[in-house]
Coordinates of C-alpha atoms and ligand atoms in Angstrom, one line a residue:
X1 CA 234.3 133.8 -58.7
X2 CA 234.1 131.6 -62.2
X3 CA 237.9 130.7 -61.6
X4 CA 237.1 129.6 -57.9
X5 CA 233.8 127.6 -58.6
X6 CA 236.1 125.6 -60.7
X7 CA 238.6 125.2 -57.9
X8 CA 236.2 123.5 -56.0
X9 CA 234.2 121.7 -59.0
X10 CA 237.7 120.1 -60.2
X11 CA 238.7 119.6 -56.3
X12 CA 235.6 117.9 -55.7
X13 CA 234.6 116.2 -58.6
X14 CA 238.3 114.5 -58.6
X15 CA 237.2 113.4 -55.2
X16 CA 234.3 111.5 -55.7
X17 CA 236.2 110.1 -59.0
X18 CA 238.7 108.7 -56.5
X19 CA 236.8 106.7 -53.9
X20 CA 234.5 105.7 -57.2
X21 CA 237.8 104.2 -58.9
X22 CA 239.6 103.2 -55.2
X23 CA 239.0 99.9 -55.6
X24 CA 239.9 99.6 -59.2
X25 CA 243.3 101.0 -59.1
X26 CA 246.1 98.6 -59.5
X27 CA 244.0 95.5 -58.0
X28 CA 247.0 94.0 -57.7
X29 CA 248.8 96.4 -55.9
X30 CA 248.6 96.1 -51.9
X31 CA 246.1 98.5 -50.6
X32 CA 248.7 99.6 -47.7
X33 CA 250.7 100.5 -50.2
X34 CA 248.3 102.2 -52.8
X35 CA 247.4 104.4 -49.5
X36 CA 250.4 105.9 -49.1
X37 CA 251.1 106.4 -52.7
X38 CA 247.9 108.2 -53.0
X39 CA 248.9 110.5 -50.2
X40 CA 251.8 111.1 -51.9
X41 CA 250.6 111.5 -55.1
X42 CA 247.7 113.7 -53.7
X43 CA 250.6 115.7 -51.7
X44 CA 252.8 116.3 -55.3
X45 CA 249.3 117.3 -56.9
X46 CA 248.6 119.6 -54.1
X47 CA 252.0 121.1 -53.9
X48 CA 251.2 121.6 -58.0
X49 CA 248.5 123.5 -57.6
X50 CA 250.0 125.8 -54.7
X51 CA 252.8 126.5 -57.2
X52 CA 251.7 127.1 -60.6
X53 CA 250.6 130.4 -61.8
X54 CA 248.2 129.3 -64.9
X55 CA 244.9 129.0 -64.5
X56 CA 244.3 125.8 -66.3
X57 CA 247.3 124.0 -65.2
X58 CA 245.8 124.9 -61.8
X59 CA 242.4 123.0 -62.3
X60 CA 244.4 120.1 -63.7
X61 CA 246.2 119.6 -61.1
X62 CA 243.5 120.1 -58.7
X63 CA 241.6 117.8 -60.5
X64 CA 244.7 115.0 -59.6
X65 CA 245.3 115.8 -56.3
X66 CA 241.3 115.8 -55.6
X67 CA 241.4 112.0 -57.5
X68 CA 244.9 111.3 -55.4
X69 CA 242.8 111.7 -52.4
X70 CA 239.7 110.5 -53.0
X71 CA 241.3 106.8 -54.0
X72 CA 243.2 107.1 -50.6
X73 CA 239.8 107.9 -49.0
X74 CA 238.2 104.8 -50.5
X75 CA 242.0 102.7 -49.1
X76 CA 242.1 104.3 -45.9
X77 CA 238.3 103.4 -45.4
X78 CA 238.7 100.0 -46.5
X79 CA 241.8 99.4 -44.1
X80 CA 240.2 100.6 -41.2
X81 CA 237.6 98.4 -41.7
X82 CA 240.0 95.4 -41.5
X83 CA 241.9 97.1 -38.5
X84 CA 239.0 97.5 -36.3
X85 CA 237.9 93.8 -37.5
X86 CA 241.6 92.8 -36.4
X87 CA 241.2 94.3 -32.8
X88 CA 237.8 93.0 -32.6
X89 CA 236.3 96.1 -31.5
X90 CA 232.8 96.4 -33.1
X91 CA 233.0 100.1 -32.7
X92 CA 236.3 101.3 -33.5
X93 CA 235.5 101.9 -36.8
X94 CA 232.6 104.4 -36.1
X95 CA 235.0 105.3 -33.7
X96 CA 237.6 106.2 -36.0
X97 CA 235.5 107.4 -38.9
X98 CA 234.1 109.9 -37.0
X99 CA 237.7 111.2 -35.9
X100 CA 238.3 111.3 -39.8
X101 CA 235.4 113.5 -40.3
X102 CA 235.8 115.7 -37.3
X103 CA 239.4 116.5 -38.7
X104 CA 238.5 117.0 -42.8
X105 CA 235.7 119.2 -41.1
X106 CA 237.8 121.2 -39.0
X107 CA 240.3 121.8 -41.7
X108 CA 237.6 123.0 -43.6
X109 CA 237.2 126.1 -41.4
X110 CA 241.1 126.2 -40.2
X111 CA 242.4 126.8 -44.0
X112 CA 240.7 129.3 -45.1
X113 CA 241.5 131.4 -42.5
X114 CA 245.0 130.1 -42.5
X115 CA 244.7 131.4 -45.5
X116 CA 244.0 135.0 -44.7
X117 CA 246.1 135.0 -42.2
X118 CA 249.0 134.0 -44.7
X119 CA 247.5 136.4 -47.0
X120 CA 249.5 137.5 -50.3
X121 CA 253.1 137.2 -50.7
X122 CA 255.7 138.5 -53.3
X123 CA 258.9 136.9 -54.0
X124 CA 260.7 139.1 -56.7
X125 CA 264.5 138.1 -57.6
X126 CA 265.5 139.5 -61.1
X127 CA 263.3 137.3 -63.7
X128 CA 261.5 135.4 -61.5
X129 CA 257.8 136.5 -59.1
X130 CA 256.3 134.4 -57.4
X131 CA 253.0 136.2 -56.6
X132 CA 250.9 134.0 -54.5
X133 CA 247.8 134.2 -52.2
X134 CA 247.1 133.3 -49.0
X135 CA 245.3 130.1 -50.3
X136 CA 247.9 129.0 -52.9
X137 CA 250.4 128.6 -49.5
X138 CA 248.3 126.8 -47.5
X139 CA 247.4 124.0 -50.7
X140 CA 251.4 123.9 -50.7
X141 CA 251.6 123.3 -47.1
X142 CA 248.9 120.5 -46.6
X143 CA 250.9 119.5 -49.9
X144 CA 253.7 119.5 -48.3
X145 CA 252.6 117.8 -44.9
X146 CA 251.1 114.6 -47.1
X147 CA 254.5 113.5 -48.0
X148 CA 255.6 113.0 -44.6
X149 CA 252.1 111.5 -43.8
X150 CA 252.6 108.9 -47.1
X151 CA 256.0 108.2 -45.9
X152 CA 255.1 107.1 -42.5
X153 CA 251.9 105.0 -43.5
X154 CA 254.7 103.3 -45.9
X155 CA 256.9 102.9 -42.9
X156 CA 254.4 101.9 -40.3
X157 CA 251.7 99.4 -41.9
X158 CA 253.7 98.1 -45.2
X159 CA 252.6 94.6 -45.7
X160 CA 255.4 93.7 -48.0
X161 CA 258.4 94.2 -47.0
X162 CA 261.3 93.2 -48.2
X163 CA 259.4 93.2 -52.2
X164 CA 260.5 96.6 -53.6
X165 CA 257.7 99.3 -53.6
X166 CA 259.2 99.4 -57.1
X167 CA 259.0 96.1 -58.8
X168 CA 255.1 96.2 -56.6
X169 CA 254.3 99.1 -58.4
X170 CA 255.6 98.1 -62.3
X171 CA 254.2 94.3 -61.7
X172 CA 251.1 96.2 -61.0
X173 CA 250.6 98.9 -63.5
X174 CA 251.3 95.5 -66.1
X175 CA 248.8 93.7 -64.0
X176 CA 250.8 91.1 -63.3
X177 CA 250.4 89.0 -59.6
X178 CA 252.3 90.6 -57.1
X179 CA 256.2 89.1 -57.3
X180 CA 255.8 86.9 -54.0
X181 CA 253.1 85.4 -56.1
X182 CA 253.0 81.5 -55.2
X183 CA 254.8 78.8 -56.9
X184 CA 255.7 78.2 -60.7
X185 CA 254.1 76.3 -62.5
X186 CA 250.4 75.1 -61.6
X187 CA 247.6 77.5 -60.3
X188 CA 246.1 77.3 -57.2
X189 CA 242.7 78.2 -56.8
X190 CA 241.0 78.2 -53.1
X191 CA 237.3 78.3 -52.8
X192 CA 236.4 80.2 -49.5
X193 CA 232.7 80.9 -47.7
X194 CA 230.8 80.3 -44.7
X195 CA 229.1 76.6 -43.8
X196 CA 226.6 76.3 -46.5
X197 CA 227.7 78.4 -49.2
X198 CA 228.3 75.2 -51.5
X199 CA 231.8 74.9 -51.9
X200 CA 232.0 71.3 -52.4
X201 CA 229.5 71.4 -55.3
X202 CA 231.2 74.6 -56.7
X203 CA 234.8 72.6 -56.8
X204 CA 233.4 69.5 -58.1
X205 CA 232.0 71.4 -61.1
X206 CA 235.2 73.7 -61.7
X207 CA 237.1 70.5 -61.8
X208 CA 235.2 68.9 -63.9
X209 CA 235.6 71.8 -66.4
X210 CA 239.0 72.5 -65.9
X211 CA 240.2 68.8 -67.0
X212 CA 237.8 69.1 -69.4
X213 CA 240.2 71.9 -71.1
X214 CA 243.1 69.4 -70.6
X215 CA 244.7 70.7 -67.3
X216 CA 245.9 68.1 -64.7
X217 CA 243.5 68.9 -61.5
X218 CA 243.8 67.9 -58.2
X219 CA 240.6 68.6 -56.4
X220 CA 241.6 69.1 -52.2
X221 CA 240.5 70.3 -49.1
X222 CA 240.8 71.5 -45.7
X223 CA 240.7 70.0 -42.7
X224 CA 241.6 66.3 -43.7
X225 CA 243.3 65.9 -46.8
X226 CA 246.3 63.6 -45.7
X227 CA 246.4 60.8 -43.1
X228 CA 247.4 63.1 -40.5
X229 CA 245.4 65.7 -41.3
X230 CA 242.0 63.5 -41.3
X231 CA 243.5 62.6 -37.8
X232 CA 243.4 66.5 -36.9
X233 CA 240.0 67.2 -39.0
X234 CA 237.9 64.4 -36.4
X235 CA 239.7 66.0 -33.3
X236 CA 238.5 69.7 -34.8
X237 CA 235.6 68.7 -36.1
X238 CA 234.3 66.6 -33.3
X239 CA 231.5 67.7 -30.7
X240 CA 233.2 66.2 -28.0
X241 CA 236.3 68.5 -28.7
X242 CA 233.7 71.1 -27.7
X243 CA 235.8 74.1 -25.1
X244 CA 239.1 73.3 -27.4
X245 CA 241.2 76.3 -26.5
X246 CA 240.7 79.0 -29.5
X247 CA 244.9 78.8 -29.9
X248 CA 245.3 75.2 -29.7
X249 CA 242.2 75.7 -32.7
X250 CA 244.2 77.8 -34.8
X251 CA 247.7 75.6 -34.4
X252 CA 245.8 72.5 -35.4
X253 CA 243.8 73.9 -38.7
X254 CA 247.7 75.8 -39.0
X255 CA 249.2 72.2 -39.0
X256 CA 246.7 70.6 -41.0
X257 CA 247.6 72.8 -43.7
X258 CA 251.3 72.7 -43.2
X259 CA 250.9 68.7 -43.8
X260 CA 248.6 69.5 -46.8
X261 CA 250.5 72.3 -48.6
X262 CA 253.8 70.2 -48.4
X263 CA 252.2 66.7 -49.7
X264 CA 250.1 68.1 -51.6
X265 CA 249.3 71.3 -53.1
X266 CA 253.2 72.0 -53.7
X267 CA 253.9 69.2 -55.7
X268 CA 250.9 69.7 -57.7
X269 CA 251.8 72.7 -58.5
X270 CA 255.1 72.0 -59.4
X271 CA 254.6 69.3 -62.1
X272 CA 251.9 72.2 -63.6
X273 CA 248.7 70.9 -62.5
X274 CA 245.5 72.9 -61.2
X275 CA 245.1 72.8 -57.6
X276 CA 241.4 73.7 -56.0
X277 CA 241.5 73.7 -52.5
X278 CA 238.3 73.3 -51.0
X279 CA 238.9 76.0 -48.1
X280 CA 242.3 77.7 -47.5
X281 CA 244.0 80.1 -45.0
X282 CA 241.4 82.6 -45.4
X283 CA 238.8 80.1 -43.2
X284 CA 241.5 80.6 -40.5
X285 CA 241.4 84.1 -40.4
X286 CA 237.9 84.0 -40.4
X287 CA 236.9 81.4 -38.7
X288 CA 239.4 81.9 -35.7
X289 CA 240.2 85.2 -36.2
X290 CA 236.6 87.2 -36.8
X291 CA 235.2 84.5 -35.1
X292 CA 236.7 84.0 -32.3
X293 CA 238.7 86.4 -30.1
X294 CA 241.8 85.8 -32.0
X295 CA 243.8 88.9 -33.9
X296 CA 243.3 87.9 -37.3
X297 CA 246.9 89.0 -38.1
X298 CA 248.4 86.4 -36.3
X299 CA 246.1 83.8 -37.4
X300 CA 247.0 84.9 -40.9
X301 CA 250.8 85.2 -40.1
X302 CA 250.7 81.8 -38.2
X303 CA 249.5 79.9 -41.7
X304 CA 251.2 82.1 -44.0
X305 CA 254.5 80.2 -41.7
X306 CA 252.8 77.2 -41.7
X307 CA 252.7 77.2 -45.8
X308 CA 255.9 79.2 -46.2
X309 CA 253.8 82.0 -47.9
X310 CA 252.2 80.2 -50.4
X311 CA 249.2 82.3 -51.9
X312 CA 246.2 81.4 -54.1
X313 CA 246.3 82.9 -57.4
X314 CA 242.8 83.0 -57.0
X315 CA 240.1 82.9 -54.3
X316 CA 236.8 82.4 -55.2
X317 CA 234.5 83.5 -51.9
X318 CA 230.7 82.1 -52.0
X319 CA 229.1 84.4 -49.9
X320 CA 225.8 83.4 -48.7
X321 CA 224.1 84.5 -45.7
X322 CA 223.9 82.2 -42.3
X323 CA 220.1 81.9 -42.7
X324 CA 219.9 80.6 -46.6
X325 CA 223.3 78.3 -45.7
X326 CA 221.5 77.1 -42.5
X327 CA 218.8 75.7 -44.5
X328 CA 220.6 74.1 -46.4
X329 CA 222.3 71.5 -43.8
X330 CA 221.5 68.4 -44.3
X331 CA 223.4 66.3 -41.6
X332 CA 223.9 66.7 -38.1
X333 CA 226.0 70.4 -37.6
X334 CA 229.6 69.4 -36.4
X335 CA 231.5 71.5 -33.6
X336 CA 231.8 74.7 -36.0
X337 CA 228.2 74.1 -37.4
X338 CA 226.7 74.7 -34.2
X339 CA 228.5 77.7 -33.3
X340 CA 225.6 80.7 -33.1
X341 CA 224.3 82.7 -35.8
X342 CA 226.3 85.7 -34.8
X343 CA 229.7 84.0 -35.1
X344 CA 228.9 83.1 -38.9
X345 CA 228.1 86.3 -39.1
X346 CA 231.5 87.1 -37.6
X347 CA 232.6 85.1 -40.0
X348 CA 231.1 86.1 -42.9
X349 CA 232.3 89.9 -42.5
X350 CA 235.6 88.2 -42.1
X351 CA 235.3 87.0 -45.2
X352 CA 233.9 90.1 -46.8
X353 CA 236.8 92.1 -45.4
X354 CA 239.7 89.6 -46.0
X355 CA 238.2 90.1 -50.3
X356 CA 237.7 93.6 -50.3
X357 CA 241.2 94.9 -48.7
X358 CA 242.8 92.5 -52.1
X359 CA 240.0 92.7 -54.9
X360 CA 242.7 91.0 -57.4
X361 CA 242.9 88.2 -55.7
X362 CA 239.5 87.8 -55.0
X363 CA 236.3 86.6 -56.7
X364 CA 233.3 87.6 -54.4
X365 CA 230.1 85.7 -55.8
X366 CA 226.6 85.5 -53.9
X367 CA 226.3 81.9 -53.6
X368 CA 222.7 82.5 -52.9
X369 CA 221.9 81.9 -56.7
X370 CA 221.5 78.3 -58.4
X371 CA 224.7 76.8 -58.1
X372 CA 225.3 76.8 -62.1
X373 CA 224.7 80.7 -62.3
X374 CA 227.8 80.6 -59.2
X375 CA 229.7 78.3 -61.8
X376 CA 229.7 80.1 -64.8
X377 CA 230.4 83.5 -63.1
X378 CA 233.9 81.9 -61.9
X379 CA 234.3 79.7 -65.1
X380 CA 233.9 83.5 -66.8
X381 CA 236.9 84.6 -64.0
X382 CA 239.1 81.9 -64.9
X383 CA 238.7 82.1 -68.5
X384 CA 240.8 85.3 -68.3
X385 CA 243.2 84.2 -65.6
X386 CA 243.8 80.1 -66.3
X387 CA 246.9 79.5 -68.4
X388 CA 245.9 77.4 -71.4
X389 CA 247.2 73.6 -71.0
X390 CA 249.0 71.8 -73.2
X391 CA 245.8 70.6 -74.9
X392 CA 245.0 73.7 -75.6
X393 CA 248.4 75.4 -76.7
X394 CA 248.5 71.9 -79.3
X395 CA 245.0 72.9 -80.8
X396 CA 246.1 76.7 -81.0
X397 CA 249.1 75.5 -82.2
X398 CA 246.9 73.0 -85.3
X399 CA 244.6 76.1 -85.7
X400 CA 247.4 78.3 -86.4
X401 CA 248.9 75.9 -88.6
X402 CA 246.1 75.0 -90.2
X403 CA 244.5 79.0 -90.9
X404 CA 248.1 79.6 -92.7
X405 CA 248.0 76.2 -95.3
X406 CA 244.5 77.5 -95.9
X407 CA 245.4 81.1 -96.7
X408 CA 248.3 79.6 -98.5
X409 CA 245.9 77.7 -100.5
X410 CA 243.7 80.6 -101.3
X411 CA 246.8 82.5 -102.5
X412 CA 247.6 80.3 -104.8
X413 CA 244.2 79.6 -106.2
X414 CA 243.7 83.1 -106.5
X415 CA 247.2 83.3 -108.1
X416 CA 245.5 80.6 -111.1
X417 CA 242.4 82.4 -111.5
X418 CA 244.6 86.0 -112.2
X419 CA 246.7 84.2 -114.8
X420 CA 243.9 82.3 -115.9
X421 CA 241.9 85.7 -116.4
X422 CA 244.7 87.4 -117.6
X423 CA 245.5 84.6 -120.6
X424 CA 242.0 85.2 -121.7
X425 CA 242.2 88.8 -121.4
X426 CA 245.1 88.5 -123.6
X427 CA 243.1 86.1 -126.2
X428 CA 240.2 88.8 -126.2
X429 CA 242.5 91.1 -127.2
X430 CA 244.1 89.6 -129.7
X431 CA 241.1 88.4 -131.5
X432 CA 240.0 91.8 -130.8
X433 CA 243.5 93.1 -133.1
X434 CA 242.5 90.4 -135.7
X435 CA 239.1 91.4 -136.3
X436 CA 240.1 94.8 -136.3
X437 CA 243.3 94.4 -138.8
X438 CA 240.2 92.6 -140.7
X439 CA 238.1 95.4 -140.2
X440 CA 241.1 97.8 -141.5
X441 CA 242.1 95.7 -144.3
X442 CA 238.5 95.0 -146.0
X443 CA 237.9 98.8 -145.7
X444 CA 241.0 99.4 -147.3
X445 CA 240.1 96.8 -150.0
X446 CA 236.4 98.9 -150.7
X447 CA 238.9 102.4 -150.9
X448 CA 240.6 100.3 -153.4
X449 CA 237.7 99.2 -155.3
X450 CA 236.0 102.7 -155.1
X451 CA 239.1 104.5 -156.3
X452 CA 239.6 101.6 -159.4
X453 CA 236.2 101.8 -160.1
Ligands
TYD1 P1 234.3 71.8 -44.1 O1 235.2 70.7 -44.5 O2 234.0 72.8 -45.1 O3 233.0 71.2 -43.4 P2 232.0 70.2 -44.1 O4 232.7 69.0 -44.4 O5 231.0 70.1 -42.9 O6 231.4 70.9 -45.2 O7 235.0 72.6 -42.9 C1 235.1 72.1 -41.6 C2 234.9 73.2 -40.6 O8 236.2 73.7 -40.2 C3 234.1 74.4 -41.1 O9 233.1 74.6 -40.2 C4 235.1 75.5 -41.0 C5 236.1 75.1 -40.1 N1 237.5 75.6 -40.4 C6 238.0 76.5 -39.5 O10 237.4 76.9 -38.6 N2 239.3 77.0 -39.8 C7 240.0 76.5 -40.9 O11 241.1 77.0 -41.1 C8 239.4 75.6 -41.8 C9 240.1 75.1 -43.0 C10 238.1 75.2 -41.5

């Protein structure tokens, strides 16, 4: 009874560890891919447990494949999420949680009395037994049956094809940026959120910062950063525009940002500099994907075209809701700004989902607070992720320099005072050799004296 309370505690316990840690495990990593390594790993773990004989060994590996499949728990729920967003069917994912839950419950009360069914087997050839209950089969099965499972998730929902699940997996155990990771040089940072949120304010202040650490910054937006695209911004943006067909929407904020990744964010980013796109493809996928009746796939795959996959290495999402953004509107709403409260809230959860299915990528901050506590949250982000600019890597360089001449300095100071202290050491000594040859000698003169005397 001890040995089985365990079972469960370690099978448990690793569980709730799992979808605790989901979302912290490899950020970097895609979370299609993390599922079906987890299945796998939770498969391997569970195959483990089936197999080994020793007791402790057992609840180790229990306590992994319990882990294994709480973190694909915590995946699997997160990607359904953005499915059931993608096929814009509110309840598909009640729908399709409760299908999870009838089938965990139901293989609660089918394995154990697979299990006794099995019952216990022995395997005897020379040296080796293999002595096993009815339960330690039926862990090796469902082991067994994950790795089929993990393979097929790879095969059917992989988002990154073509990139090597291995080099995925070692640039994200170094937690570097996935390989497809956007162009050389520069850093791109897009600033994402509802109507409202403060994005303008937000990028005027990071800029300012950021050249104020010595980076080249080029402070951009979306709709309407280059001739044409101001062109395509007053046709979007315009209330007269108003019954624009939802595609012909997406293919002009697609072209837009063609025009503006290729004039401008590109070669920013190639002679080094820090690019802040006010708005980026995310607002597409939100905008006309969550919000309107598009799949948010193809939205996303129609810009990811349109910019020849260039990605932010950062994107900052000010999340605010409708009702505090609403008040703060200070002009006349445009075409978008006069859609109805439930398509920003469309929009928002588009949003929300978009950051949570890639939390490397993502900075979520509630841009409900004053707009310097929002600043310094993301100046604390970039701090860790910015590359230092030239500025910088001089004054590191001077520091550097300048910490060696001065421990070079206090060496050889220190090197003075020692010889210094050690000549008058050797004086106190030798007076100390007079006086007593002194000492010696005038005694020996009294012995004298005495002896004459
Ligand atoms: P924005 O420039 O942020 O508006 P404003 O100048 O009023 O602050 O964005 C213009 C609108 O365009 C905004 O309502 C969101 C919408 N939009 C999309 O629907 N899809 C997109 O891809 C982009 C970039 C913006």
């Amino acid at each position: 009874p001890v040995a089985f309370g365990l079972l469960v505690l370690a099978l448990t316990g690793g569980t709730v560890a799992g979808v605790r840690l989901g979302p912290k495990v490899l950020p970097s990593l895609s979370r299609r891919r993390l599922l079906a390594l987890a299945l796998t790993f939770t498969g391997v773990a569970l195959l483990a447990t089936g197999l080994v004989p020793d007791m402790a060994t057992m609840l180790l590996t229990a306590a992994l494949a319990g882990t294994g499949a709480g973190v694909a728990a915590n995946t699997g729920h997160t990607l359904l999420d953005l499915e059931a967003e993608e096929y814009r069917r509110p309840r598909l994912t009640d729908h399709l949680h409760a299908v999870v839950r009838a089938v965990i419950g139901l293989a609660a009360v089918a394995a154990p009395l697979l299990a006794a069914a099995i019952g216990p087997h022995r395997v005897e050839s020379g040296k080796f037994v293999f002595a096993h209950g009815g339960a330690a089969f039926v862990l090796m099965l469902v082991g067994a049956l994950l790795l089929p499972v993990a393979a097929l998730v790879l095969a059917k929902t992989d988002d990154r094809s073509g990139v090597p699940l291995r080099h995925d997996l070692r640039d994200a155990v170094r937690g570097d940026e996935p390989t497809a990771a956007p162009a050389a040089n520069g850093f791109f940072i897009a600033l994402e959120g509802g109507d409202g949120a403060g994005k303008s304010t937000q990028a005027e202040a990071l800029a300012e910062w950021i050249r104020a650490k010595g980076h080249e910054v080029v402070l951009t937006r979306e709709p309407g950063a280059t001739p044409v695209g101001k062109r395509l911004r007053s046709i979007l943006l315009d209330v007269s525009s108003a019954g624009l067909s939802h595609r012909a929407e997406a293919l002009l904020y697609a072209a837009d940002r063609a025009e503006h990744v290729d004039t401008v964010v590109r070669p920013a980013l190639e002679r080094g500099a820090v690019v802040i796109s006010d708005r980026y493809i995310d607002s597409s996928v939100a905008y006309q994907g969550a919000g309107r009746d598009l799949s948010p796939t193809e939205v996303a795959r129609i810009s990811r075209w349109a910019t020849n996959g260039l990605v932010p290495h950062l994107t900052v999402l000010l999340d605010v809701s409708p009702e505090t953004a609403r008040e703060r509107f200070t002009e006349a709403p445009d075409r978008l700004e006069s859609e109805p409260a439930e398509f920003h809230a469309r929009v928002r959860s588009g949003f929300l989902t978009l950051a949570a299915s890639d939390p490397g990528r993502y900075l979520v901050v509630d841009a409900g607070q004053e707009p310097e506590a929002v600043t310094t949250v993301v100046r604390h982000r970039l701090d860790q992720m910015l590359p230092l600019s030239e500025a910088e890597l001089k004054a590191r360089e001077e520091a550097r320099r300048k910490a060696e001449e001065d421990a070079r300095r206090r060496a050889e100071e220190e090197a003075a005072r020692k010889a210094e202290e050690e000549r008058l050491e050797r004086e106190r000594q030798e007076e100390l050799a007079r006086l007593r040859a002194e000492e010696e000698e005038r005694q020996r003169r009294e012995l004298e004296e005495a002896q004459r005397r």
